[in-house]
Structures are given as C-alpha cells and as structure tokens.
mmCIF file of C-alpha atoms and ligand atoms in Angstrom:
data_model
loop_
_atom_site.group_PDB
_atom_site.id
_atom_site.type_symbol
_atom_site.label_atom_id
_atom_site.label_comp_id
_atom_site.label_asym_id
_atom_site.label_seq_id
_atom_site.Cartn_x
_atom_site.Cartn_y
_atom_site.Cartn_z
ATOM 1 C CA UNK A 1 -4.941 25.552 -2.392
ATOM 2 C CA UNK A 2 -1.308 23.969 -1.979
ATOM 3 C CA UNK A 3 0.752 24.872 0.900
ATOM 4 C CA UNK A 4 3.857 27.477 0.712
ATOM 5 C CA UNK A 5 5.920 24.390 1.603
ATOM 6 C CA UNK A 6 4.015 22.176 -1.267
ATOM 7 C CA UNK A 7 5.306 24.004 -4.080
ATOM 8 C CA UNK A 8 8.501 24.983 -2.829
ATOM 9 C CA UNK A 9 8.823 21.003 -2.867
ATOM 10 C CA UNK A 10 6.872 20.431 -6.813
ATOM 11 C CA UNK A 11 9.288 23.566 -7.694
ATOM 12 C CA UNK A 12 12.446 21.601 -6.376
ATOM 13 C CA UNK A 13 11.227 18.232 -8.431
ATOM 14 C CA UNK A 14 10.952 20.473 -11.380
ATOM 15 C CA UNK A 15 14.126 21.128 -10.898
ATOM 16 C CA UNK A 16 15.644 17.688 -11.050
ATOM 17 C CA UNK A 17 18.458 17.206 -13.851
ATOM 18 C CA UNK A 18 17.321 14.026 -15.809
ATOM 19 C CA UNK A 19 18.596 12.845 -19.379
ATOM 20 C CA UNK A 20 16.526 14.582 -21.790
ATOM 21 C CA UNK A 21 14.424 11.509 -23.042
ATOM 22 C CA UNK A 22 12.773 11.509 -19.546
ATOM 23 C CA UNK A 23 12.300 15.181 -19.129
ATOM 24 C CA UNK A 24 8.605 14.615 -19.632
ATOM 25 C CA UNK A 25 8.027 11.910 -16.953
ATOM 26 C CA UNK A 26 9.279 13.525 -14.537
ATOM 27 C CA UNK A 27 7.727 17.105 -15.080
ATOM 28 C CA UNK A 28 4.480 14.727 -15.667
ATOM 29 C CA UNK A 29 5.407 13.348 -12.397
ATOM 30 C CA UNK A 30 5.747 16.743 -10.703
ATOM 31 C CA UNK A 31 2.638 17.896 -12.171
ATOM 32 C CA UNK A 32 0.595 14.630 -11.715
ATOM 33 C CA UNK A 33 1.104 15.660 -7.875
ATOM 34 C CA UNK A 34 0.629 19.360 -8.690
ATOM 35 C CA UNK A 35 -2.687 18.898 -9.734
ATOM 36 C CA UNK A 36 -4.146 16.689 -7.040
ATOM 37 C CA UNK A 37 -3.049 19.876 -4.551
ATOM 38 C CA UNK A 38 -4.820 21.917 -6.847
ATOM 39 C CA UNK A 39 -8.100 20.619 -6.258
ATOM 40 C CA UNK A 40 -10.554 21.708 -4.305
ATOM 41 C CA UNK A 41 -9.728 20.879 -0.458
ATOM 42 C CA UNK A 42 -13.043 18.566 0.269
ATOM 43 C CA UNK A 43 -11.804 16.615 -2.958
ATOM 44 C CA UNK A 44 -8.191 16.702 -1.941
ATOM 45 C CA UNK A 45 -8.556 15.335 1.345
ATOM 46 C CA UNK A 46 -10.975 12.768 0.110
ATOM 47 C CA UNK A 47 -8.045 11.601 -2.284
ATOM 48 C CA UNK A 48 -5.290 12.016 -0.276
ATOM 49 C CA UNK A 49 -7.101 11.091 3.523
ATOM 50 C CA UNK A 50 -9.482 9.212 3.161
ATOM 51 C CA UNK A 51 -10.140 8.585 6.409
ATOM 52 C CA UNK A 52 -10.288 11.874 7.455
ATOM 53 C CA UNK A 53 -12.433 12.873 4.822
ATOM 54 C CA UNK A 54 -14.661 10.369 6.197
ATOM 55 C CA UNK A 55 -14.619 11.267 9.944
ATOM 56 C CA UNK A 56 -16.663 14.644 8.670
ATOM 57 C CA UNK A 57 -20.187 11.969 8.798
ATOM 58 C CA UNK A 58 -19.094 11.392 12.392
ATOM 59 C CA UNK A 59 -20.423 12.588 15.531
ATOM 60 C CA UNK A 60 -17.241 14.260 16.927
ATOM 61 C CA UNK A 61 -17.493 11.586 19.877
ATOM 62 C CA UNK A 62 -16.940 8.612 17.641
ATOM 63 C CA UNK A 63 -13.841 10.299 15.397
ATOM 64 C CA UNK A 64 -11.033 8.400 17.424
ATOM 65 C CA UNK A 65 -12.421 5.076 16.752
ATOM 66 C CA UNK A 66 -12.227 5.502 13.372
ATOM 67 C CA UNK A 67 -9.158 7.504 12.843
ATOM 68 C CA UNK A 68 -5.914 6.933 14.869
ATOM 69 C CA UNK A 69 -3.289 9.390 13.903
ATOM 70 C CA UNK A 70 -0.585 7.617 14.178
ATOM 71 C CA UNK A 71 1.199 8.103 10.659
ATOM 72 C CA UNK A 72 0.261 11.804 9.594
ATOM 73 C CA UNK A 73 2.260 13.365 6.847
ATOM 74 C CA UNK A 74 2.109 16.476 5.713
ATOM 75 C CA UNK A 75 1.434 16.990 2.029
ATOM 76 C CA UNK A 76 4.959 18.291 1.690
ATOM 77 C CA UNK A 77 6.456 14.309 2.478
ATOM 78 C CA UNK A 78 3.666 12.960 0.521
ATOM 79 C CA UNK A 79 4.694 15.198 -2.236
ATOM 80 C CA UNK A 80 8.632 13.786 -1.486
ATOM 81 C CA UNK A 81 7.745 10.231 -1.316
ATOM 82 C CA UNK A 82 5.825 10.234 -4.753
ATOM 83 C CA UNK A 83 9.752 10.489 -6.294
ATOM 84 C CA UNK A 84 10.375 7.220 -4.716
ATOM 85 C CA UNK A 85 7.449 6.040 -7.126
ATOM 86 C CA UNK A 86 8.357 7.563 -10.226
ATOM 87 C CA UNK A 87 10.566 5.734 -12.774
ATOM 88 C CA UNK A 88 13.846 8.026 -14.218
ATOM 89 C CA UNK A 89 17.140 7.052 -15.321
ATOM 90 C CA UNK A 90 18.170 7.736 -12.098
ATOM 91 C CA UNK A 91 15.636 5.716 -10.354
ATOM 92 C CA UNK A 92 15.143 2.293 -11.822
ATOM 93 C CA UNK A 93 11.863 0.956 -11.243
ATOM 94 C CA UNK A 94 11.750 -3.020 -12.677
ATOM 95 C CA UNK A 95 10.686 -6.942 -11.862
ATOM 96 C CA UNK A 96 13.198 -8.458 -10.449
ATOM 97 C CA UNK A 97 12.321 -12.270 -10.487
ATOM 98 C CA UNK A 98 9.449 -14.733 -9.115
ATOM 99 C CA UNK A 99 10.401 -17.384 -6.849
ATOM 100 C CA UNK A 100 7.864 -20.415 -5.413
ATOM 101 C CA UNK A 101 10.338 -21.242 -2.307
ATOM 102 C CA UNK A 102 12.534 -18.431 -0.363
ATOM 103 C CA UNK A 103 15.280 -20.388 -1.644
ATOM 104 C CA UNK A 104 14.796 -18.934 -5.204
ATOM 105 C CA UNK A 105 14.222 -15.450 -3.733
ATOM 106 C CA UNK A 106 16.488 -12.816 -4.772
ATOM 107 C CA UNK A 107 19.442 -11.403 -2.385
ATOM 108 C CA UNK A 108 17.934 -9.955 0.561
ATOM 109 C CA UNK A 109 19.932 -6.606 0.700
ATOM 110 C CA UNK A 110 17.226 -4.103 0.616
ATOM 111 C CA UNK A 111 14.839 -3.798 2.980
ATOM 112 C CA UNK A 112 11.301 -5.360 1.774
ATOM 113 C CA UNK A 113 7.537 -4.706 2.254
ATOM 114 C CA UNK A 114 5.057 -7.833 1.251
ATOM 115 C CA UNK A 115 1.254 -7.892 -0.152
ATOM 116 C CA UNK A 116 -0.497 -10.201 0.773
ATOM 117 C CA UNK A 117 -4.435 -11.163 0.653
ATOM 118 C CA UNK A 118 -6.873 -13.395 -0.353
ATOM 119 C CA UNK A 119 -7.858 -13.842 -4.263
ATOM 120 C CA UNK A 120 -10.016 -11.330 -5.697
ATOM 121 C CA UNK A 121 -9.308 -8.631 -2.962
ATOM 122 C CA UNK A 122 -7.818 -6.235 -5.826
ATOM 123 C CA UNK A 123 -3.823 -7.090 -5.139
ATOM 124 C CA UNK A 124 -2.957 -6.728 -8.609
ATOM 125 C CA UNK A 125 -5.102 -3.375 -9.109
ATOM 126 C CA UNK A 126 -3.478 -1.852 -6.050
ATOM 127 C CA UNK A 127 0.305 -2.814 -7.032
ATOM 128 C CA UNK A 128 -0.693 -1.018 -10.231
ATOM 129 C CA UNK A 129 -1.695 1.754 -9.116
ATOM 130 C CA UNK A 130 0.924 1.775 -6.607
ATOM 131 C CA UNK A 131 3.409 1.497 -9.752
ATOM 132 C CA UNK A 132 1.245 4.506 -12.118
ATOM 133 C CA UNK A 133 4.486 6.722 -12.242
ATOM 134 C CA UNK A 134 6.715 3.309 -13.527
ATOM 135 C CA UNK A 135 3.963 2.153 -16.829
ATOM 136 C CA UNK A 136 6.282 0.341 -17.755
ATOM 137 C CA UNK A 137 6.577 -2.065 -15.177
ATOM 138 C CA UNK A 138 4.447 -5.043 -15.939
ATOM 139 C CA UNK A 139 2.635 -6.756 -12.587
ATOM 140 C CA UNK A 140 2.358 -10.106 -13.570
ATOM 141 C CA UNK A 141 -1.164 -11.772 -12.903
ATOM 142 C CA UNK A 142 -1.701 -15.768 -13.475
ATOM 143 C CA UNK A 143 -5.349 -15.961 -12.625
ATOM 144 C CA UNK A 144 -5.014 -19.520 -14.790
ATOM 145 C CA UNK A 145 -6.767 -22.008 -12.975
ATOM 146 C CA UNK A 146 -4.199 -24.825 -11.645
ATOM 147 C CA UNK A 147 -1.133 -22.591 -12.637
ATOM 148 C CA UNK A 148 1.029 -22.057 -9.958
ATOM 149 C CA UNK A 149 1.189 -18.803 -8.400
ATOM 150 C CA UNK A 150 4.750 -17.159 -7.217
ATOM 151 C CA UNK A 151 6.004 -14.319 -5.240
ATOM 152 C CA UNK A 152 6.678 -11.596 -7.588
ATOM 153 C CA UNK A 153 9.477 -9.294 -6.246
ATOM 154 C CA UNK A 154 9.563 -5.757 -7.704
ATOM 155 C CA UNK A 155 12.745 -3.299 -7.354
ATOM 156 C CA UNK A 156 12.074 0.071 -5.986
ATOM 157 C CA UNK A 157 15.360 2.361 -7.268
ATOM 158 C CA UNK A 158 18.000 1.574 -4.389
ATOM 159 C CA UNK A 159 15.674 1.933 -1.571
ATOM 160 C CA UNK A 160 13.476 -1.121 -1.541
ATOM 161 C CA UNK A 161 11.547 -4.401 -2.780
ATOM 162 C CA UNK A 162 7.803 -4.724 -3.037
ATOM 163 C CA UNK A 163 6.401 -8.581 -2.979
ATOM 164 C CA UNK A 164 3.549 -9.069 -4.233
ATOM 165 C CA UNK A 165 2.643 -12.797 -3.232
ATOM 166 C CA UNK A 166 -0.350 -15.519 -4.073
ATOM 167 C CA UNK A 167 -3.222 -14.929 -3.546
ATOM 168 C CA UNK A 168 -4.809 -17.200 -0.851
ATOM 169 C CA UNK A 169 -8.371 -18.928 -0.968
ATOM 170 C CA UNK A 170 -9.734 -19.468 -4.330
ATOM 171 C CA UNK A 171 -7.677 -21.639 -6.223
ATOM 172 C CA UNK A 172 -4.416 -20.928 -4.086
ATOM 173 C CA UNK A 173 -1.713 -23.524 -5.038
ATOM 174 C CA UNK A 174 -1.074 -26.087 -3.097
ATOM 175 C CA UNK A 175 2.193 -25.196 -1.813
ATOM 176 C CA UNK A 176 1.004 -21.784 -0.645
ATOM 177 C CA UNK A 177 1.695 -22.072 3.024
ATOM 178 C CA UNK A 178 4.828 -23.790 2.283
ATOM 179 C CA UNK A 179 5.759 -20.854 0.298
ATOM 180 C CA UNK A 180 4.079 -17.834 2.334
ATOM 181 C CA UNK A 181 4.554 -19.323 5.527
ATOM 182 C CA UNK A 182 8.379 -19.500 5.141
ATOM 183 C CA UNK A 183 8.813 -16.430 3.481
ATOM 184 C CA UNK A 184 7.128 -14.360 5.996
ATOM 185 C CA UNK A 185 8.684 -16.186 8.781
ATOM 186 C CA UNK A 186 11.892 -16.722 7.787
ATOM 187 C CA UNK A 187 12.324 -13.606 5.167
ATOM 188 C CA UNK A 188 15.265 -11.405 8.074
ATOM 189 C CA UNK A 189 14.590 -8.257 5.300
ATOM 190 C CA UNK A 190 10.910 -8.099 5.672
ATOM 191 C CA UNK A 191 10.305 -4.847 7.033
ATOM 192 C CA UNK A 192 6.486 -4.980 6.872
ATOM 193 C CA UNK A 193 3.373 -7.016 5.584
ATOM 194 C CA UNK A 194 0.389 -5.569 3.937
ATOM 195 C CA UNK A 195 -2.861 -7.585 4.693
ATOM 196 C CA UNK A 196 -5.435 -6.204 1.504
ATOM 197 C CA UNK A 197 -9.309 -6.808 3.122
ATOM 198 C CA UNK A 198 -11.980 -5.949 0.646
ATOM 199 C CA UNK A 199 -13.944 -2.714 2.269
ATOM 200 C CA UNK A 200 -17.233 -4.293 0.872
ATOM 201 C CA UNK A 201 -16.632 -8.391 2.235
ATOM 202 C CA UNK A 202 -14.837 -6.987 5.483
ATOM 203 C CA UNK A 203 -12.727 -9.149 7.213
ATOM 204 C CA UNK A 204 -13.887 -12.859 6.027
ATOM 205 C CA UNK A 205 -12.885 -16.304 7.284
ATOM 206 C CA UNK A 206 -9.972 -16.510 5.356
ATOM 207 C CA UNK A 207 -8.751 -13.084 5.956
ATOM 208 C CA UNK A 208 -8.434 -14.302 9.528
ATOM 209 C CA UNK A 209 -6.383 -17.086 8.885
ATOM 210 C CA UNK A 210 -3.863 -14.748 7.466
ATOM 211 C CA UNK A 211 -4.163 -12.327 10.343
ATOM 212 C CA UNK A 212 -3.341 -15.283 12.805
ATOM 213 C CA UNK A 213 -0.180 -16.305 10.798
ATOM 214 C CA UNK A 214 0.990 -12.727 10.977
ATOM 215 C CA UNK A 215 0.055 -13.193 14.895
ATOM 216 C CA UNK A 216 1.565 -15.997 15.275
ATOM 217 C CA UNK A 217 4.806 -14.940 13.311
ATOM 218 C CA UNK A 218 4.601 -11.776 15.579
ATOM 219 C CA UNK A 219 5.203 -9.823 12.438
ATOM 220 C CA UNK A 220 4.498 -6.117 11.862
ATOM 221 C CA UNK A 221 1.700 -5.772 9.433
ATOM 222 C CA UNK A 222 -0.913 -3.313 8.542
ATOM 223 C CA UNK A 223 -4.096 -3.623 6.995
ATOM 224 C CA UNK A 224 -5.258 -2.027 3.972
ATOM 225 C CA UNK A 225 -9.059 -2.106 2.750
ATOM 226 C CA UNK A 226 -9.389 -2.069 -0.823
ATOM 227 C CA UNK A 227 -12.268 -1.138 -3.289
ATOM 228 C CA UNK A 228 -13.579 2.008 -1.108
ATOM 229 C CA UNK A 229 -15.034 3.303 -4.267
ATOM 230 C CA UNK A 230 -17.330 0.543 -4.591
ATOM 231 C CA UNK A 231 -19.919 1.379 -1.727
ATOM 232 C CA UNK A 232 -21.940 3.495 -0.189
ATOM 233 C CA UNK A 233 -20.282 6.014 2.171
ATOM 234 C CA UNK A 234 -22.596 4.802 5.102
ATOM 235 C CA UNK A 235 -21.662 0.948 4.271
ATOM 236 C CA UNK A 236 -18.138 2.046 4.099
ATOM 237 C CA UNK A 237 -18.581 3.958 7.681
ATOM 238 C CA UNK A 238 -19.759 0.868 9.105
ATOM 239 C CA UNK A 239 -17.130 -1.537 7.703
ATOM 240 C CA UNK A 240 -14.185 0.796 8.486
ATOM 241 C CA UNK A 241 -15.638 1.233 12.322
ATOM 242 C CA UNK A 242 -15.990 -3.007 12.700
ATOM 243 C CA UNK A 243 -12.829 -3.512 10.906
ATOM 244 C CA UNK A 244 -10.774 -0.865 13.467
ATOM 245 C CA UNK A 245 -12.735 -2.045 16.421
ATOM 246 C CA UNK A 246 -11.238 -6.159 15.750
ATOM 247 C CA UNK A 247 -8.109 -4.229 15.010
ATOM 248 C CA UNK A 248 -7.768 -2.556 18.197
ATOM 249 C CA UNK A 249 -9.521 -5.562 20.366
ATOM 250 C CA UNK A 250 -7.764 -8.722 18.781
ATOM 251 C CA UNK A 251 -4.711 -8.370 17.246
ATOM 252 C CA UNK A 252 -1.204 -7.190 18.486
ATOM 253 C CA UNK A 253 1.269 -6.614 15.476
ATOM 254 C CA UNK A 254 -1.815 -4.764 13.019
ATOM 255 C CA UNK A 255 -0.567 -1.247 12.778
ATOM 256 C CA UNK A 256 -3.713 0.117 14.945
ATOM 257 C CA UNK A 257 -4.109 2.975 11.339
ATOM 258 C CA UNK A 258 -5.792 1.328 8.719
ATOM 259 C CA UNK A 259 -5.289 2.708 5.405
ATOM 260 C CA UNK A 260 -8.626 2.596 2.967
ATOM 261 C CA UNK A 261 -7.609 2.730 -0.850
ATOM 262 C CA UNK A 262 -8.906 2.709 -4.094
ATOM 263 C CA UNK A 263 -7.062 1.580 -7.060
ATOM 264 C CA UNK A 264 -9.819 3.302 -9.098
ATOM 265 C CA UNK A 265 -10.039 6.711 -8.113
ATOM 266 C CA UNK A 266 -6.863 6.513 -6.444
ATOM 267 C CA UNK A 267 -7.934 7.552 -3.137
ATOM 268 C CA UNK A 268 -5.463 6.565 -0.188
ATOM 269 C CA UNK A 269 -2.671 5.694 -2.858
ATOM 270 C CA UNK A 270 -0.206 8.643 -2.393
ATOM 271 C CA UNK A 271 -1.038 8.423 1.530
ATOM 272 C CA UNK A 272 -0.062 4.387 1.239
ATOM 273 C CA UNK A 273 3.143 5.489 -0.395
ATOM 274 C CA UNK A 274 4.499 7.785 1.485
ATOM 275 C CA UNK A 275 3.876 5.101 4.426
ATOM 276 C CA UNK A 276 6.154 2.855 2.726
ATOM 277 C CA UNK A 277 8.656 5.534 1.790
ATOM 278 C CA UNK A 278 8.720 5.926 5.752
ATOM 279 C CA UNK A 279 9.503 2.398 6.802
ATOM 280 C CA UNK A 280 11.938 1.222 4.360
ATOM 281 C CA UNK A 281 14.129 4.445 4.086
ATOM 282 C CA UNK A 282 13.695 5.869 7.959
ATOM 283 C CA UNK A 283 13.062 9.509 6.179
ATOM 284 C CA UNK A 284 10.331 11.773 7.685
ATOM 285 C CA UNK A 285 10.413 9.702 10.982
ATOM 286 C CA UNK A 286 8.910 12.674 12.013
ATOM 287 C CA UNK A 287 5.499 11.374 10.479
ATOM 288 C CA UNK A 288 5.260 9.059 13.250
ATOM 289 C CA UNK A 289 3.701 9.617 16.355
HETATM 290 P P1 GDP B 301 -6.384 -9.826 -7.118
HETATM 291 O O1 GDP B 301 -6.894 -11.189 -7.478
HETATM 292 O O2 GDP B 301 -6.346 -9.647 -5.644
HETATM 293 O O3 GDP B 301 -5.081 -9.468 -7.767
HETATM 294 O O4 GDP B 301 -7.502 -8.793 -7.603
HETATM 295 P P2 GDP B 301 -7.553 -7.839 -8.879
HETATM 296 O O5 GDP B 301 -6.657 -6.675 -8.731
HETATM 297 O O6 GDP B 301 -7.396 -8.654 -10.120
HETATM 298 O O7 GDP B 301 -9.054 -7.299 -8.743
HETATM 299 C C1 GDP B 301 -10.169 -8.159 -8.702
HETATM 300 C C2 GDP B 301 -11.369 -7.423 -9.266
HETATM 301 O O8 GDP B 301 -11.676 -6.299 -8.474
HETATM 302 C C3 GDP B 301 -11.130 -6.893 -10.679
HETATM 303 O O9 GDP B 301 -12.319 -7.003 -11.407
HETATM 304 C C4 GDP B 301 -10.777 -5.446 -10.456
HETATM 305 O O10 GDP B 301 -11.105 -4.615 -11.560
HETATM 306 C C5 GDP B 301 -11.616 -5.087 -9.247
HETATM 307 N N1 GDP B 301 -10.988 -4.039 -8.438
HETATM 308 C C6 GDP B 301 -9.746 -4.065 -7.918
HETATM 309 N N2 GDP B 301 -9.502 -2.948 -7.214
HETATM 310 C C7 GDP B 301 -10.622 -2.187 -7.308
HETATM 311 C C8 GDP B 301 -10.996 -0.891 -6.801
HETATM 312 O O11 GDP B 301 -10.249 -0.209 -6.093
HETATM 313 N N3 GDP B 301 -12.256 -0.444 -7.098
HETATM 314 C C9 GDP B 301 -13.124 -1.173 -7.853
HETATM 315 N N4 GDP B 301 -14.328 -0.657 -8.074
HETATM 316 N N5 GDP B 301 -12.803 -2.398 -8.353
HETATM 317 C C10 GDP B 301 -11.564 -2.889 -8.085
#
C-alpha cells in the first residue's frame, strides 16, 4: 500500500503541464511508478530494496554486514527522482557525443557520474534500463571485435551527464587506460564513478585493477552488482556478504552501500536513481546519513 506522502507526490506529477503530444509519457511515467507502490509490500521492497529484502534470510546478528544504511530514501524521493529520468519537452533526455581522449569530451559544465566495468558485466543493459522512461535514447554498443570503443556521454535535462565508458578486459582497445585513466583522473566535473561487478563472477582479477585505479585516483566511487536475477538467493547472500566484507576491509573511496540491480526485473533501478539524483543535484541531502 503507498504511503499518504507517495501519492500526494504521483498526484503532483499528474499534475505537471506538458505540451499535449507528451501528455501520455508522462502520466505513463507517473503511473509506471504508481504501480510498483501498488504491489504487494514483500514484492515492493524486493524491487525497490533489494538489499533489504534480502536481509529477511539473515540471522538478525549478521544484518549490518550486509546492509549499511547509509543512503535511505523514502519512497516519496524515489518517487521525485524518477522525473529526473523521464524524457518531456521540458526535460531533454539525449546523446550528446563520444570522445576516445578527454580532449574530445564535451564542455564540462554539468556535474557528471561515470560507468565503468569490465566487458560483459551488463553496462549496456543497466544504462538501458536506467534510461526506460527516455526509449528514445539509443545506448550505443560496439561489441565489434577490434573496433574501438569510446566514452559515450549522455545528457540528463539540465541537471547532469551520465558516461558510459569501455568496457575493460575482453577485447578492450588498446588505448583504454590512456583514455579511462585520464578521464577519471583528470575529468574536475566527475562527481562519482560507478564500478558494475557481476553478482554471479564477484569481484574478479580485473575488477580489482579498476578498484585500485579508483584507489589510487582517490576518487569517490560506488559499486554496483549487476545480474541479481540470475542466481540463487543463497549464492547471491554469499556474494553480496564477500563483496561488502572487501568493501569495508580494503578499499577507502567505495561508498561502504553497495547497490545490487537487475536490468531484468528492474530490481535496485529506481533505488540507483534516486542515488544519482542525490549527488549531482544536492536535493534530498536528507537521504544521507
Ligand atoms: P556490457 O558488455 O557490460 O555492456 O554487457 P551487456 O549489457 O551487453 O550484457 C551482457 C550480457 O548479460 C547480455 O547477454 C545481457 O542480456 C546479459 N545481462 C545484462 N544485464 C542482465 C541482468 O540484469 N540480468 C540477466 N539475467 N542478464 C543480464
């Protein structure tokens, strides 16, 4: 059952004056969200926190390992930063350009977020999903062997820029680290990375390579475990505890909250949004502890 505060919010969006051609996206929009709150609250949570949902097959002394509370919206800002999200007139939701050095990047007067992970890890699928309310927006894959990979930089209305970069490992172009390298060290925009580690692999040799150039860099990043769907819930339970515990043990710019997704059923998506509505636009603060 949605909260008071919940529809009060999907009432305002309702609301919204749009030109009549995209009437129906947004009430879509509106009602896209509607519907999630009005499903049953195991089901809900599952979609919406994951983690939490998870926690439930826990003894009660092992919950804080796996879930640190440390970005907890309500359902009423998760419900606000879903507009961010959704392509209108208003709210201009397009590719920008692809660069292969920082030089080529676009201007840098928005503040950007950056995807980054190894081939394979389900990049693409997540940008995707993280793009459902924008169709329209085309996230460019090259999975051509010996064709050169870019960064991929994606407008987000006025607010923001997503990045979605090469894929590293498998067939990663040559100039990768060139490119990567620089751009997340020398990128003065970049608010925050987002290292993708496939909840079935775990954290693999390559993975840590990345996580020691965002070390090194000393850059704020957070790590994101794609494909929950895909396993069992007591393989997942396992992963998710061994991924946290090298989380909290050896690294010092992870965001100690990991944030499980699947760009299949779409668990963790709206969650994952509404975290990057919070960093790039300094709204809901208040979700921070
Ligand atoms: P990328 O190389 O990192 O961009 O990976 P893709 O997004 O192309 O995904 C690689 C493969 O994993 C594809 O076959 C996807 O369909 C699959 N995949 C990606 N995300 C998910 C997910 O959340 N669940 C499941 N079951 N499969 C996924």
């Amino acid at each position: 059952m949605a909260a008071p505060g919940v529809r009060l919010a999907v009432g305002r969006l309702l609301e919204i004056s749009v030109a009549p051609g995209r009437l129906s996206r947004v009430y879509s929009t509106s009602q896209g969200f509607a519907k999630v709150l009005g499903l049953p609250k195991r089901q809900m949570t599952k979609l919406v926190y994951p983690l939490q949902e998870l926690e439930l097959y826990l003894d009660p002394d092992s919950r804080p390992d796996l879930h640190v509370r440390l970005f907890d919206p309500s359902l009423d800002d998760i419900a606000s930063a879903e507009n961010f999200f959704a392509a209108t007139s208003k709210n201009r939701i397009e590719y920008l350009s692809s660069a292969v050095r920082l030089g080529h990047a676009p201007d840098s007067s928005r503040p950007e977020v950056c995807f980054i992970g190894r081939s394979n890890v389900g990049k693409s699928s997540l940008i995707k999903a993280l793009f459902s309310l924008a169709p329209e927006v085309e996230v460019r894959v090259s999975k051509t062997p010996g064709h050169t990979k870019k960064m991929n930089f994606f407008k987000v209305g006025k607010y923001f820029v997503l990045v979605d970069m090469p894929g590293y490992g498998y067939r990663a172009p040559e100039d990768f680290v060139d490119m990567v390298e620089t751009y997340l060290k020398e990128r003065r925009n970049l608010k925050r990375t987002f290292l993708l580690v496939d909840s079935v692999a775990g954290i693999t040799e390559k993975d840590k390579i990345a996580i020691e150039m965002c070390e090194e860099f000393a850059l704020p990043y957070v790590m994101v475990l794609t494909k929950i769907d895909k396993t069992s819930k007591g393989h997942l339970l396992k992963q998710i505890l061994q991924i946290q515990k090298f989380v909290n043990t050896k690294t010092q710019g992870c965001f100690p909250q990991l944030f499980p997704v699947s760009a299949l059923t779409y668990s963790g998506i709206h969650l994952l949004k509404c975290f990057i509505v919070n960093i790039t636009t300094n709204l809901n603060s208040s979700n921070f502890r």
